[in-house]
PDB file of C-alpha atoms in Angstrom:
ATOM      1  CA  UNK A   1      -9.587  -6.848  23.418  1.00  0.00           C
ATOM      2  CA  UNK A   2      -6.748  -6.638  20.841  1.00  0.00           C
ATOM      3  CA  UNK A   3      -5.917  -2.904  21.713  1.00  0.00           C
ATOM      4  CA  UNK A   4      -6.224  -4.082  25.742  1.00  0.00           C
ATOM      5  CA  UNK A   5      -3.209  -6.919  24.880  1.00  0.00           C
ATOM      6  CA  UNK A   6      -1.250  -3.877  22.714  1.00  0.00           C
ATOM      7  CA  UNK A   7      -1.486  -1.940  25.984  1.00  0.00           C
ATOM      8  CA  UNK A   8      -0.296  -3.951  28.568  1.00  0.00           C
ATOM      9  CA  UNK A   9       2.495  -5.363  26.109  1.00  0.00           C
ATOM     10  CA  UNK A  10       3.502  -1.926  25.880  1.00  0.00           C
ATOM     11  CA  UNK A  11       3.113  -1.115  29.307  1.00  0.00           C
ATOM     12  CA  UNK A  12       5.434  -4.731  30.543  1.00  0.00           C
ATOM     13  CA  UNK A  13       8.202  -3.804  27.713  1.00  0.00           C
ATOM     14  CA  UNK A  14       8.433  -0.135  28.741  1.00  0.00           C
ATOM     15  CA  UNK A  15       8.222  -0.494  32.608  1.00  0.00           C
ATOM     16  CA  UNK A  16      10.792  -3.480  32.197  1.00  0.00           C
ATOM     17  CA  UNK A  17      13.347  -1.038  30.579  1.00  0.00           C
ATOM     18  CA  UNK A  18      12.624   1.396  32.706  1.00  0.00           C
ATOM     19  CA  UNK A  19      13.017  -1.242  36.142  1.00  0.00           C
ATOM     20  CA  UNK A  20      16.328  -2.204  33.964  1.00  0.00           C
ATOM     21  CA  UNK A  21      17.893   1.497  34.397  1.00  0.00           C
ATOM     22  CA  UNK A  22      16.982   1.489  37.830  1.00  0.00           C
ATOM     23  CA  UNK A  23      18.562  -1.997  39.018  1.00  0.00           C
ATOM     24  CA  UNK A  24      21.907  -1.172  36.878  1.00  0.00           C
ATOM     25  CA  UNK A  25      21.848   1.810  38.809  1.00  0.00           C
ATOM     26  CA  UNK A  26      21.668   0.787  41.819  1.00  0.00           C
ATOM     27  CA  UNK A  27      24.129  -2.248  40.965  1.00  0.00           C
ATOM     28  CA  UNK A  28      26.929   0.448  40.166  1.00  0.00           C
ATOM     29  CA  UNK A  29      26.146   3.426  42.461  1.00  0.00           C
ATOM     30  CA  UNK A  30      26.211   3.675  46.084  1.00  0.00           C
ATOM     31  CA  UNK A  31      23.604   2.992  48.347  1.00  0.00           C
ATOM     32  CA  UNK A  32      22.680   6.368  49.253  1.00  0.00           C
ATOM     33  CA  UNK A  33      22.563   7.199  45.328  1.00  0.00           C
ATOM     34  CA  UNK A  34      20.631   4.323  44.295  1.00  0.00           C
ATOM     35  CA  UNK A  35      17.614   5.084  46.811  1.00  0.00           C
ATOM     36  CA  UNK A  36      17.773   8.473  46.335  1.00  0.00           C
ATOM     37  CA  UNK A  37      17.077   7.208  42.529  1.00  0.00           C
ATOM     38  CA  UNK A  38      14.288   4.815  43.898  1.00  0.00           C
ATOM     39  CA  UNK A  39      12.643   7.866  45.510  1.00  0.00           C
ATOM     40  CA  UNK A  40      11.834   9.372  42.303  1.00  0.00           C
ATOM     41  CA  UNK A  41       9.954   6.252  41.073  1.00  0.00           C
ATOM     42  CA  UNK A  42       6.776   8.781  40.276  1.00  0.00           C
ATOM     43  CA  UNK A  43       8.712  10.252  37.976  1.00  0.00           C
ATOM     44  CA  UNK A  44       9.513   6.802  36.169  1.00  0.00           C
ATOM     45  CA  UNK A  45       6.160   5.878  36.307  1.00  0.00           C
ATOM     46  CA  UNK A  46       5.230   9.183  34.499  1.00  0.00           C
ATOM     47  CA  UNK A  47       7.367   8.600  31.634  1.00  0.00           C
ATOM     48  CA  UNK A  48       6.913   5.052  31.404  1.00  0.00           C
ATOM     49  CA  UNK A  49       2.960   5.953  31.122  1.00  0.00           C
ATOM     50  CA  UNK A  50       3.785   9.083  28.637  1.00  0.00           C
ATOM     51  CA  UNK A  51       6.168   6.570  26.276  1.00  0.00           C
ATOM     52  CA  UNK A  52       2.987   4.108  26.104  1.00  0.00           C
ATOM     53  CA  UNK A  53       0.864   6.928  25.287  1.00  0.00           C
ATOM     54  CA  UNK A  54       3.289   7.807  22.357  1.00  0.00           C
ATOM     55  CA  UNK A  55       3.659   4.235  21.131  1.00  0.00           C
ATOM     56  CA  UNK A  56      -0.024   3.763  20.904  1.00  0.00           C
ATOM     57  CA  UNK A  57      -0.567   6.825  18.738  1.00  0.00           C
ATOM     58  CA  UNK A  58      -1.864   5.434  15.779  1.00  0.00           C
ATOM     59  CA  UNK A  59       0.516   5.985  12.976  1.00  0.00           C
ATOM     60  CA  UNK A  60      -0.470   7.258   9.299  1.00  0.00           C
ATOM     61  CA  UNK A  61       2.420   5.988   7.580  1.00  0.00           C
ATOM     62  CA  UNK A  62       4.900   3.160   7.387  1.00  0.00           C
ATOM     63  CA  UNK A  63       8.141   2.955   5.655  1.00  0.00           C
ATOM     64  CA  UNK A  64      10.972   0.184   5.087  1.00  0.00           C
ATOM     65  CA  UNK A  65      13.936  -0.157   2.366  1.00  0.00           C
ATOM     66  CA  UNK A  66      13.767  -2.755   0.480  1.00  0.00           C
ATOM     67  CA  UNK A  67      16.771  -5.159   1.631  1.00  0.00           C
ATOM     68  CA  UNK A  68      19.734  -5.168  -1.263  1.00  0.00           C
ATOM     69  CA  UNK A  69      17.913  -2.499  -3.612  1.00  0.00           C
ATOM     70  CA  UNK A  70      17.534   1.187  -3.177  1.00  0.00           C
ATOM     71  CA  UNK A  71      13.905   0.874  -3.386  1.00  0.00           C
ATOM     72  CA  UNK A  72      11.429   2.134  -0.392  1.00  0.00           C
ATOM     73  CA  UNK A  73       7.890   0.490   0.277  1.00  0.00           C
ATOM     74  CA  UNK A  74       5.538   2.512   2.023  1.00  0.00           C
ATOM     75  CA  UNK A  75       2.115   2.154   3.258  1.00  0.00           C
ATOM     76  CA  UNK A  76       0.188   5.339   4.143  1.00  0.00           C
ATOM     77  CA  UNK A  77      -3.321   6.233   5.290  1.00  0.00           C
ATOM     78  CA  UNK A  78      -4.930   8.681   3.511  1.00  0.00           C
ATOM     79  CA  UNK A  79      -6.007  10.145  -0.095  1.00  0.00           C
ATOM     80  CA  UNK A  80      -4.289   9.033  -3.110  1.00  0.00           C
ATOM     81  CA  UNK A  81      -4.919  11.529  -5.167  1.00  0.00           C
ATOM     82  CA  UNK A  82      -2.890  13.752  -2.392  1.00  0.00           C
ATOM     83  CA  UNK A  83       0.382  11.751  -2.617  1.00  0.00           C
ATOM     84  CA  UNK A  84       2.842  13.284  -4.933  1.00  0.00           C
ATOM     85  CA  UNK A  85       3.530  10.849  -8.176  1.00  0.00           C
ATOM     86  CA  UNK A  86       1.994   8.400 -10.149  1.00  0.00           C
ATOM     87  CA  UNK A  87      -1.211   6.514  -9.612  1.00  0.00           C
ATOM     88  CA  UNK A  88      -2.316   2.895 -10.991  1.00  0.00           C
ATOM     89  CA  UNK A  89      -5.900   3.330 -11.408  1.00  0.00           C
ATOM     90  CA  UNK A  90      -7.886  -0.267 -11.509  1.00  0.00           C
ATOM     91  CA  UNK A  91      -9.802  -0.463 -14.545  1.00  0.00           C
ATOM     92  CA  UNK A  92     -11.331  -3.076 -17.182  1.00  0.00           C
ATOM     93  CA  UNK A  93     -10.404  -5.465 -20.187  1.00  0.00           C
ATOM     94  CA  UNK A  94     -12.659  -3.142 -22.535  1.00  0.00           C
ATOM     95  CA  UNK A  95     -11.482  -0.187 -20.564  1.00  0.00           C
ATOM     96  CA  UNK A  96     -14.920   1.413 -20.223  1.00  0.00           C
ATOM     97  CA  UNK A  97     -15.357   4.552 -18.999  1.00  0.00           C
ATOM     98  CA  UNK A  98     -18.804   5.464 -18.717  1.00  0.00           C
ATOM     99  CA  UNK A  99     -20.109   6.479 -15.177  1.00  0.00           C
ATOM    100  CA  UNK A 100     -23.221   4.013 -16.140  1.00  0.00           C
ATOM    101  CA  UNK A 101     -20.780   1.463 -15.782  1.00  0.00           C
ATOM    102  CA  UNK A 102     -18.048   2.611 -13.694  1.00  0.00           C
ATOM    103  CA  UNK A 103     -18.812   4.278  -9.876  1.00  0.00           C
ATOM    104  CA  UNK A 104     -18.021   8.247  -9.448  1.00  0.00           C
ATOM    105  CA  UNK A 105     -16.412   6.436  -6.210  1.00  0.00           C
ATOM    106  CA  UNK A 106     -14.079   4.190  -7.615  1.00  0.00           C
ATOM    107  CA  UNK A 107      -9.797   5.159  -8.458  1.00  0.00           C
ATOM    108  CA  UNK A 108     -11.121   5.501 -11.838  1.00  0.00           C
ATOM    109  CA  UNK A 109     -14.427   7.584 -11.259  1.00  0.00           C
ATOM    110  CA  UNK A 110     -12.550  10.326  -8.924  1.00  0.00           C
ATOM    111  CA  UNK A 111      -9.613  10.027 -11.395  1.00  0.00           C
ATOM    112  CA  UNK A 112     -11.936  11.072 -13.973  1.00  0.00           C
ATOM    113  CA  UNK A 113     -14.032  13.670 -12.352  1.00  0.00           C
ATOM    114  CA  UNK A 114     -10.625  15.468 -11.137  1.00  0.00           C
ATOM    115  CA  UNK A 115      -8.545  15.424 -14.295  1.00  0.00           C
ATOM    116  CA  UNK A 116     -10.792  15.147 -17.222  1.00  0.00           C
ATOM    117  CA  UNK A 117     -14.182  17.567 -18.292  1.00  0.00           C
ATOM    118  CA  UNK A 118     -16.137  14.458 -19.139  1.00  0.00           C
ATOM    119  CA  UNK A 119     -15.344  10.144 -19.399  1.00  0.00           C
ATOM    120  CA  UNK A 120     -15.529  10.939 -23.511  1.00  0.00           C
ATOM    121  CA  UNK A 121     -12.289  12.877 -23.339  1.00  0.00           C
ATOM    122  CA  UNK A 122     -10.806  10.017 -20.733  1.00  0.00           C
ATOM    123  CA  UNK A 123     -12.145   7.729 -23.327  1.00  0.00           C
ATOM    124  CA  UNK A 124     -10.814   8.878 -26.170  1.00  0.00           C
ATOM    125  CA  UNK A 125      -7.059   9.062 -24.459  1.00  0.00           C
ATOM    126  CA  UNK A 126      -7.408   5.378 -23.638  1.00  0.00           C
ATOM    127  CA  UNK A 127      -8.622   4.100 -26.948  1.00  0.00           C
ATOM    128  CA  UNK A 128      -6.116   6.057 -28.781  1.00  0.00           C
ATOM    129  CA  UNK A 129      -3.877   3.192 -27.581  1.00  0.00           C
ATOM    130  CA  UNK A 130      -5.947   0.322 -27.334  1.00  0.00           C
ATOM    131  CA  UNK A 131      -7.893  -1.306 -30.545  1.00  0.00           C
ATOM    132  CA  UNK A 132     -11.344  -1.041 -28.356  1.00  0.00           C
ATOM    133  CA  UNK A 133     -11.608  -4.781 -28.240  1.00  0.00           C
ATOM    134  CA  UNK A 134     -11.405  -6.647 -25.194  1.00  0.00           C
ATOM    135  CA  UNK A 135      -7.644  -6.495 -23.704  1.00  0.00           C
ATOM    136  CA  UNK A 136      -5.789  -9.297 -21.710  1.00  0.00           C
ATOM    137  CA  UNK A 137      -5.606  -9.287 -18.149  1.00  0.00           C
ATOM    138  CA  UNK A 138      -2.771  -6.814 -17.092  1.00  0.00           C
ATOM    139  CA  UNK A 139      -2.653  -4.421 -20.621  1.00  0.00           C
ATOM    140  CA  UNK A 140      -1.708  -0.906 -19.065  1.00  0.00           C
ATOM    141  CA  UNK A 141      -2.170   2.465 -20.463  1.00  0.00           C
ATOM    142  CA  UNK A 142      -0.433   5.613 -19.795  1.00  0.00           C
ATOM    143  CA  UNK A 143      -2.913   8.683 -19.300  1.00  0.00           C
ATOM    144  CA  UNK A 144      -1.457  12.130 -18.470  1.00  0.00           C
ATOM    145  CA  UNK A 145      -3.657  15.274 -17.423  1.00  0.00           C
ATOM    146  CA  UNK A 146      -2.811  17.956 -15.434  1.00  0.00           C
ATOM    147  CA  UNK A 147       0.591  17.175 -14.458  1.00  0.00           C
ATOM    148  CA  UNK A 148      -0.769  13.460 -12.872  1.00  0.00           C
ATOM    149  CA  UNK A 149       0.398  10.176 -14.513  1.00  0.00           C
ATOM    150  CA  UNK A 150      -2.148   7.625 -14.080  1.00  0.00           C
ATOM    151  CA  UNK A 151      -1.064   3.973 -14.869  1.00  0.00           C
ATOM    152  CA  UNK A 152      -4.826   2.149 -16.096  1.00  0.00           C
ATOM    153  CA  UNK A 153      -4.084  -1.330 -15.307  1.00  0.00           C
ATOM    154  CA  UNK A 154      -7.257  -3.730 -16.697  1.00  0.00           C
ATOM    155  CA  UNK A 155      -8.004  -5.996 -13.707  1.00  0.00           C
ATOM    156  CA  UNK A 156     -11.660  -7.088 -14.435  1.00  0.00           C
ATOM    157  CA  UNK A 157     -14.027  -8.008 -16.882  1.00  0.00           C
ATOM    158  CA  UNK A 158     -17.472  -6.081 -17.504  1.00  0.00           C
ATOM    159  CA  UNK A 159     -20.056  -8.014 -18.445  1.00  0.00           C
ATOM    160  CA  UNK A 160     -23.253  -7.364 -20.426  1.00  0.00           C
ATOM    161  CA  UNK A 161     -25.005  -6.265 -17.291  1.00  0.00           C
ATOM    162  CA  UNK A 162     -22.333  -3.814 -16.941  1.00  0.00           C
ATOM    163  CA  UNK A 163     -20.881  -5.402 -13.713  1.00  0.00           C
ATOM    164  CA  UNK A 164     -17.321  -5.492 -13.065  1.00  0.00           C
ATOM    165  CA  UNK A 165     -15.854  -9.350 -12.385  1.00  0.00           C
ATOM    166  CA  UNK A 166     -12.481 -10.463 -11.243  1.00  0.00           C
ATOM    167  CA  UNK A 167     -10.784 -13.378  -9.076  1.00  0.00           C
ATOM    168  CA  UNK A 168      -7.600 -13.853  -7.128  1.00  0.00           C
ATOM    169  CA  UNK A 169      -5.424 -15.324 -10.127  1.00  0.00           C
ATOM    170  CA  UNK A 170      -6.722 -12.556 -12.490  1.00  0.00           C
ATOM    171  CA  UNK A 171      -5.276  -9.939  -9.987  1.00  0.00           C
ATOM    172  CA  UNK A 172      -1.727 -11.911  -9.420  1.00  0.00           C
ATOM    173  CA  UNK A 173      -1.709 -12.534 -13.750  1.00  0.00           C
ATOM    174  CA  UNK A 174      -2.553  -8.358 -13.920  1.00  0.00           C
ATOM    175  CA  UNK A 175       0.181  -7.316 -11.206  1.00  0.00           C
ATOM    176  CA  UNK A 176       2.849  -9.339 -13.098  1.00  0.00           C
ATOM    177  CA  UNK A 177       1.855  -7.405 -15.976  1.00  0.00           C
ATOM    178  CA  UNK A 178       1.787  -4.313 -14.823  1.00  0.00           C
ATOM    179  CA  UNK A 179       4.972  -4.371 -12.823  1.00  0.00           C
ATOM    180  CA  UNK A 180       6.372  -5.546 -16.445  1.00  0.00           C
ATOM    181  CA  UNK A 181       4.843  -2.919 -18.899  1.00  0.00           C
ATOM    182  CA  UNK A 182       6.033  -0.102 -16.403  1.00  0.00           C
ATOM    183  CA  UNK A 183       9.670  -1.505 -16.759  1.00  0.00           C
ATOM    184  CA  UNK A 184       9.876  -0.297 -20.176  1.00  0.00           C
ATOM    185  CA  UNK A 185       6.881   2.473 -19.890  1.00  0.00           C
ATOM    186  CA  UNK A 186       7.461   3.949 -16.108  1.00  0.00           C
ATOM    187  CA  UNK A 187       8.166   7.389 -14.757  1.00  0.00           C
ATOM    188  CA  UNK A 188      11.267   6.654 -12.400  1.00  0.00           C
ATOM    189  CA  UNK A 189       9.296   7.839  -9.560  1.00  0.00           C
ATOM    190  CA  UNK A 190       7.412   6.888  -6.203  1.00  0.00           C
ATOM    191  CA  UNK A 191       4.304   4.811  -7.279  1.00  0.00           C
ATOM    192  CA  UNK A 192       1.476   5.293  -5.841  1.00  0.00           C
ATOM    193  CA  UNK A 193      -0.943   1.794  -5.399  1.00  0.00           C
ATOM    194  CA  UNK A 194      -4.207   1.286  -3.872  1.00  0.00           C
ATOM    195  CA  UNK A 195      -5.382  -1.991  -2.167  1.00  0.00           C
ATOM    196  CA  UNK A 196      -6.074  -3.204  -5.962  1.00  0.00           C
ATOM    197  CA  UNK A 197      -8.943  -5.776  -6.498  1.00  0.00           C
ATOM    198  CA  UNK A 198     -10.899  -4.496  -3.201  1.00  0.00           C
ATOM    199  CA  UNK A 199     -13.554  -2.050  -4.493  1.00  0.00           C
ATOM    200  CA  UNK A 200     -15.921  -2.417  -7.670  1.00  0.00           C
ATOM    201  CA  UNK A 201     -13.419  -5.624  -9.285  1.00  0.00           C
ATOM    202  CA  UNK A 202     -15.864  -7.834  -7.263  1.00  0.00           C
ATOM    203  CA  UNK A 203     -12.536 -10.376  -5.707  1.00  0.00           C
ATOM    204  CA  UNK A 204     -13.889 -12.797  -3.149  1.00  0.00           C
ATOM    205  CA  UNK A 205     -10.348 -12.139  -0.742  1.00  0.00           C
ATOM    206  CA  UNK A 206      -9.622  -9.555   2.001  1.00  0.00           C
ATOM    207  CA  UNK A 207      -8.068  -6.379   2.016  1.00  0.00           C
ATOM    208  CA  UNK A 208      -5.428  -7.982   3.857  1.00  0.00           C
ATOM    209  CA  UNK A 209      -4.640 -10.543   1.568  1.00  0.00           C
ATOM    210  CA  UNK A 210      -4.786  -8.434  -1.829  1.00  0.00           C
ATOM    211  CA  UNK A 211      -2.263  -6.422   0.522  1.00  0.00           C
ATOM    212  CA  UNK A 212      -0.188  -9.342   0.293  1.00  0.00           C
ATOM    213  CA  UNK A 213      -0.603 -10.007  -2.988  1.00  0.00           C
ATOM    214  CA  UNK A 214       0.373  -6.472  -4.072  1.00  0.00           C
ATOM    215  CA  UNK A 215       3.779  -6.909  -1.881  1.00  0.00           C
ATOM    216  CA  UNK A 216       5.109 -10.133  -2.808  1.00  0.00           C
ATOM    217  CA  UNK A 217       4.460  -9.595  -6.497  1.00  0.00           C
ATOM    218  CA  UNK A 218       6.130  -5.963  -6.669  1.00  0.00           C
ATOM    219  CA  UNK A 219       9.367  -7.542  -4.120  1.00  0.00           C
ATOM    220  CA  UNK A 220       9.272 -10.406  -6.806  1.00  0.00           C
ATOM    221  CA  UNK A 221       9.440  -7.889  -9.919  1.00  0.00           C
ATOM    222  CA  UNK A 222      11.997  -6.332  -9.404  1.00  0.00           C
ATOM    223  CA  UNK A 223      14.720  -9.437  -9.546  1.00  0.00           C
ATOM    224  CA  UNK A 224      13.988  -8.892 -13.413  1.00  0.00           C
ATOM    225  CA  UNK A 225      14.442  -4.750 -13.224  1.00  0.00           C
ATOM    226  CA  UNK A 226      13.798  -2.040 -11.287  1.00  0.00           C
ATOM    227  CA  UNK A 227      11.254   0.661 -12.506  1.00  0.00           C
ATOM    228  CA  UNK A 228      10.848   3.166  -9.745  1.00  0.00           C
ATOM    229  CA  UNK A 229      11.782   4.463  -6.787  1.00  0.00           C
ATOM    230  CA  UNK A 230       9.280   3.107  -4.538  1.00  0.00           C
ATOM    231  CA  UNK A 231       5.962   1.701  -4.513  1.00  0.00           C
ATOM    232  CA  UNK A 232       3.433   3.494  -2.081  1.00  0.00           C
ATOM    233  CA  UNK A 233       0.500   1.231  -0.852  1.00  0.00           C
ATOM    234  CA  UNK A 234      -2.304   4.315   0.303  1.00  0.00           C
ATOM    235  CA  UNK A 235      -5.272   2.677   1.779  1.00  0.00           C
ATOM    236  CA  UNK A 236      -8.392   5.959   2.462  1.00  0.00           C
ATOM    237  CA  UNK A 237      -9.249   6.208   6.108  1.00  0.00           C
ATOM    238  CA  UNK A 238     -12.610   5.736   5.550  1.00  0.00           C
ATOM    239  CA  UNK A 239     -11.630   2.093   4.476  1.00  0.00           C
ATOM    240  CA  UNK A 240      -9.841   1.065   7.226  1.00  0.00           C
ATOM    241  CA  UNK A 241     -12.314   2.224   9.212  1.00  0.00           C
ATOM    242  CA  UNK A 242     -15.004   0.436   7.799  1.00  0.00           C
ATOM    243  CA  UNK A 243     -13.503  -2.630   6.632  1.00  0.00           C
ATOM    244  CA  UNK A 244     -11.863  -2.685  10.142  1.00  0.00           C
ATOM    245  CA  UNK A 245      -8.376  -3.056   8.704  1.00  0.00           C
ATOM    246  CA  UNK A 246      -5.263  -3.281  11.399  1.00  0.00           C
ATOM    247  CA  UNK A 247      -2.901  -0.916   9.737  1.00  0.00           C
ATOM    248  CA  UNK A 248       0.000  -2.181  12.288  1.00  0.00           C
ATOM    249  CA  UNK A 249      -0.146  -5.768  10.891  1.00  0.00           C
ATOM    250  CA  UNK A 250       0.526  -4.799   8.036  1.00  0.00           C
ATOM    251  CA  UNK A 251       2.825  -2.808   8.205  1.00  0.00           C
ATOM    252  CA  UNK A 252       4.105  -5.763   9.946  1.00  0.00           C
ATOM    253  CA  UNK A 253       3.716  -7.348   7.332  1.00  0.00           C
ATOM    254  CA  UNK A 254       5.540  -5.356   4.852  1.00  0.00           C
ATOM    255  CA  UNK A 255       8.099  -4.926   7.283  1.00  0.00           C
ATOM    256  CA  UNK A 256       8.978  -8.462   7.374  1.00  0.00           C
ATOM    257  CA  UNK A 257       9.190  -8.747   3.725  1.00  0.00           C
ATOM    258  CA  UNK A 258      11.272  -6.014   3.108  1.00  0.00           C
ATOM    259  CA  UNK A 259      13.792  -7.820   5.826  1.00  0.00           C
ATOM    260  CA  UNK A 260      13.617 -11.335   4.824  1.00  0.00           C
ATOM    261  CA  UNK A 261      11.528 -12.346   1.597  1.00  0.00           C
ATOM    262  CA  UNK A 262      14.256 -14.043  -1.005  1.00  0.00           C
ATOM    263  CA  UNK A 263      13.555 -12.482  -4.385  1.00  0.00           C
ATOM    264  CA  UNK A 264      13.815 -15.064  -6.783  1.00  0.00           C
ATOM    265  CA  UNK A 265      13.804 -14.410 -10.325  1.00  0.00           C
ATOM    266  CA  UNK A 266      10.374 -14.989 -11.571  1.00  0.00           C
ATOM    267  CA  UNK A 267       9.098 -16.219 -15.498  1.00  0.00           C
ATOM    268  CA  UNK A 268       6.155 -13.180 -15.921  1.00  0.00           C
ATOM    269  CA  UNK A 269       4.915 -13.229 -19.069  1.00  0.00           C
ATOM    270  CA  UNK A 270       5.417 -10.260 -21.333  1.00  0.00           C
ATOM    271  CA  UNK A 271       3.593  -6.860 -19.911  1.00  0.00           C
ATOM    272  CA  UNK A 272       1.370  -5.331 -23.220  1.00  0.00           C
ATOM    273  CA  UNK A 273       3.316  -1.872 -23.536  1.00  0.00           C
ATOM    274  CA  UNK A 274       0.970   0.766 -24.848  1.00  0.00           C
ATOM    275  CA  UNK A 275       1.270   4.425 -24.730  1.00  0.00           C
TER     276      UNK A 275
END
């Protein structure tokens, strides 16, 4: 129903442009000109159909400055781990990284499997920097293999079952945080995000709104500094297919925010720099 209302949108605002053309036309030509102009009407009828075929391509990518800084946001369909520059990886407050606990599926999982021979040697990276107690919401770490920066941001807690738990005000407090630590620990690069919160961190909101929540923080952040050179929001195909996500609201979405959101200068607490 919602691609049916897209359509015939499409088809009213091209056909009216097109009827447009043909009225000033006939306005300011002579009468002979202007229906030998209406004779052709096939032919505006086949490029008002081919424009609303090309309009309803789906797209794969999205991209808007952000207004009064030289900062792009993007949001892209497709693999992560194929965009070039960093990645934030979800992770935990203990920063486990055993695949008992942590899903071969997950940012981290694939992050491991691709960059690292084992999670020991991931492990052993990550602890080097943390004391291997339990870490505030938001403490980042800096892991480098294989020329790929990966920004661990702990989002969740574990607990003794070995079940990942987070909430809505965990995942603002840990975005604030991270935004902060890579002020002072960042590559000055495009960063690359994923829908944060929406796999194994357990957070009772949508896609859609931890979308949100991801945009306004970062457009916030960076009244206080700015840390890269864009931030890249790369949701996987196979999640917008099956979480039925509408990629053009929100890139309507991020559109509109880029435009009109007022950054205001927000109190963030400080970001736990390690690495």
């Amino acid at each position: 129903m919602k691609f049916l209302k897209i359509t015939i949108s499409e088809l009213l605002h091209v056909f009216g442009m097109l009827w447009l053309i043909v009225e000033a036309t006939s306005f300011f030509a002579t009468d002979e000109a202007a229906d030998s102009v209406k004779g052709y009407w096939w032919l505006f009828l086949l490029v008002g159909v081919v424009i609303v075929i090309f309009r309803l391509i789906p797209k794969k990518g999205f991209s808007f400055k952000l207004d009064g800084k030289d900062i792009t946001m993007e949001l892209v369909s497709g693999d992560i781990f194929k965009q070039k520059g960093p990645i934030v990886v979800g992770s935990n407050t203990t920063f486990v990284t055993s695949p008992d606990v942590i899903s071969e599926r997950s940012i981290q999982g694939i992050f491991t499997k691709k960059y690292y021979t084992n999670h020991q040697a991931l492990n052993d990276v990550i602890q080097g920097q943390t004391s291997g107690d339990r870490q505030e919401f938001g403490t980042t770490v800096t892991v480098r293999a294989n020329k790929r920066t990966g920004y661990f941001c702990a989002l969740a807690d574990v607990n003794e079952n070995g079940v990942a738990q987070s909430n809505i005000e965990n995942i603002r407090v840990s975005l604030a945080e991270l935004w902060n630590y890579l002020g002072s620990n960042g590559e000055k690069d495009v960063l690359n995000v994923p829908i944060l919160g929406s796999g194994f961190s357990r957070v009772s909101a949508t896609r859609e709104e931890l979308f949100q929540e991801i945009v306004k923080s970062f457009i916030a952040s960076t009244s206080e500094h700015t840390f890269c050179d864009g931030l890249r929001i790369v949701i996987h195909p196979n999640d917008i297919k099956k979480n039925n996500i509408d990629l053009l609201e929100l890139a309507s979405f991020l559109e509109y925010s880029c435009k009109y959101s007022i950054v205001e200068s927000t109190s963030m607490g400080q970001g736990t720099a390690e690495g």
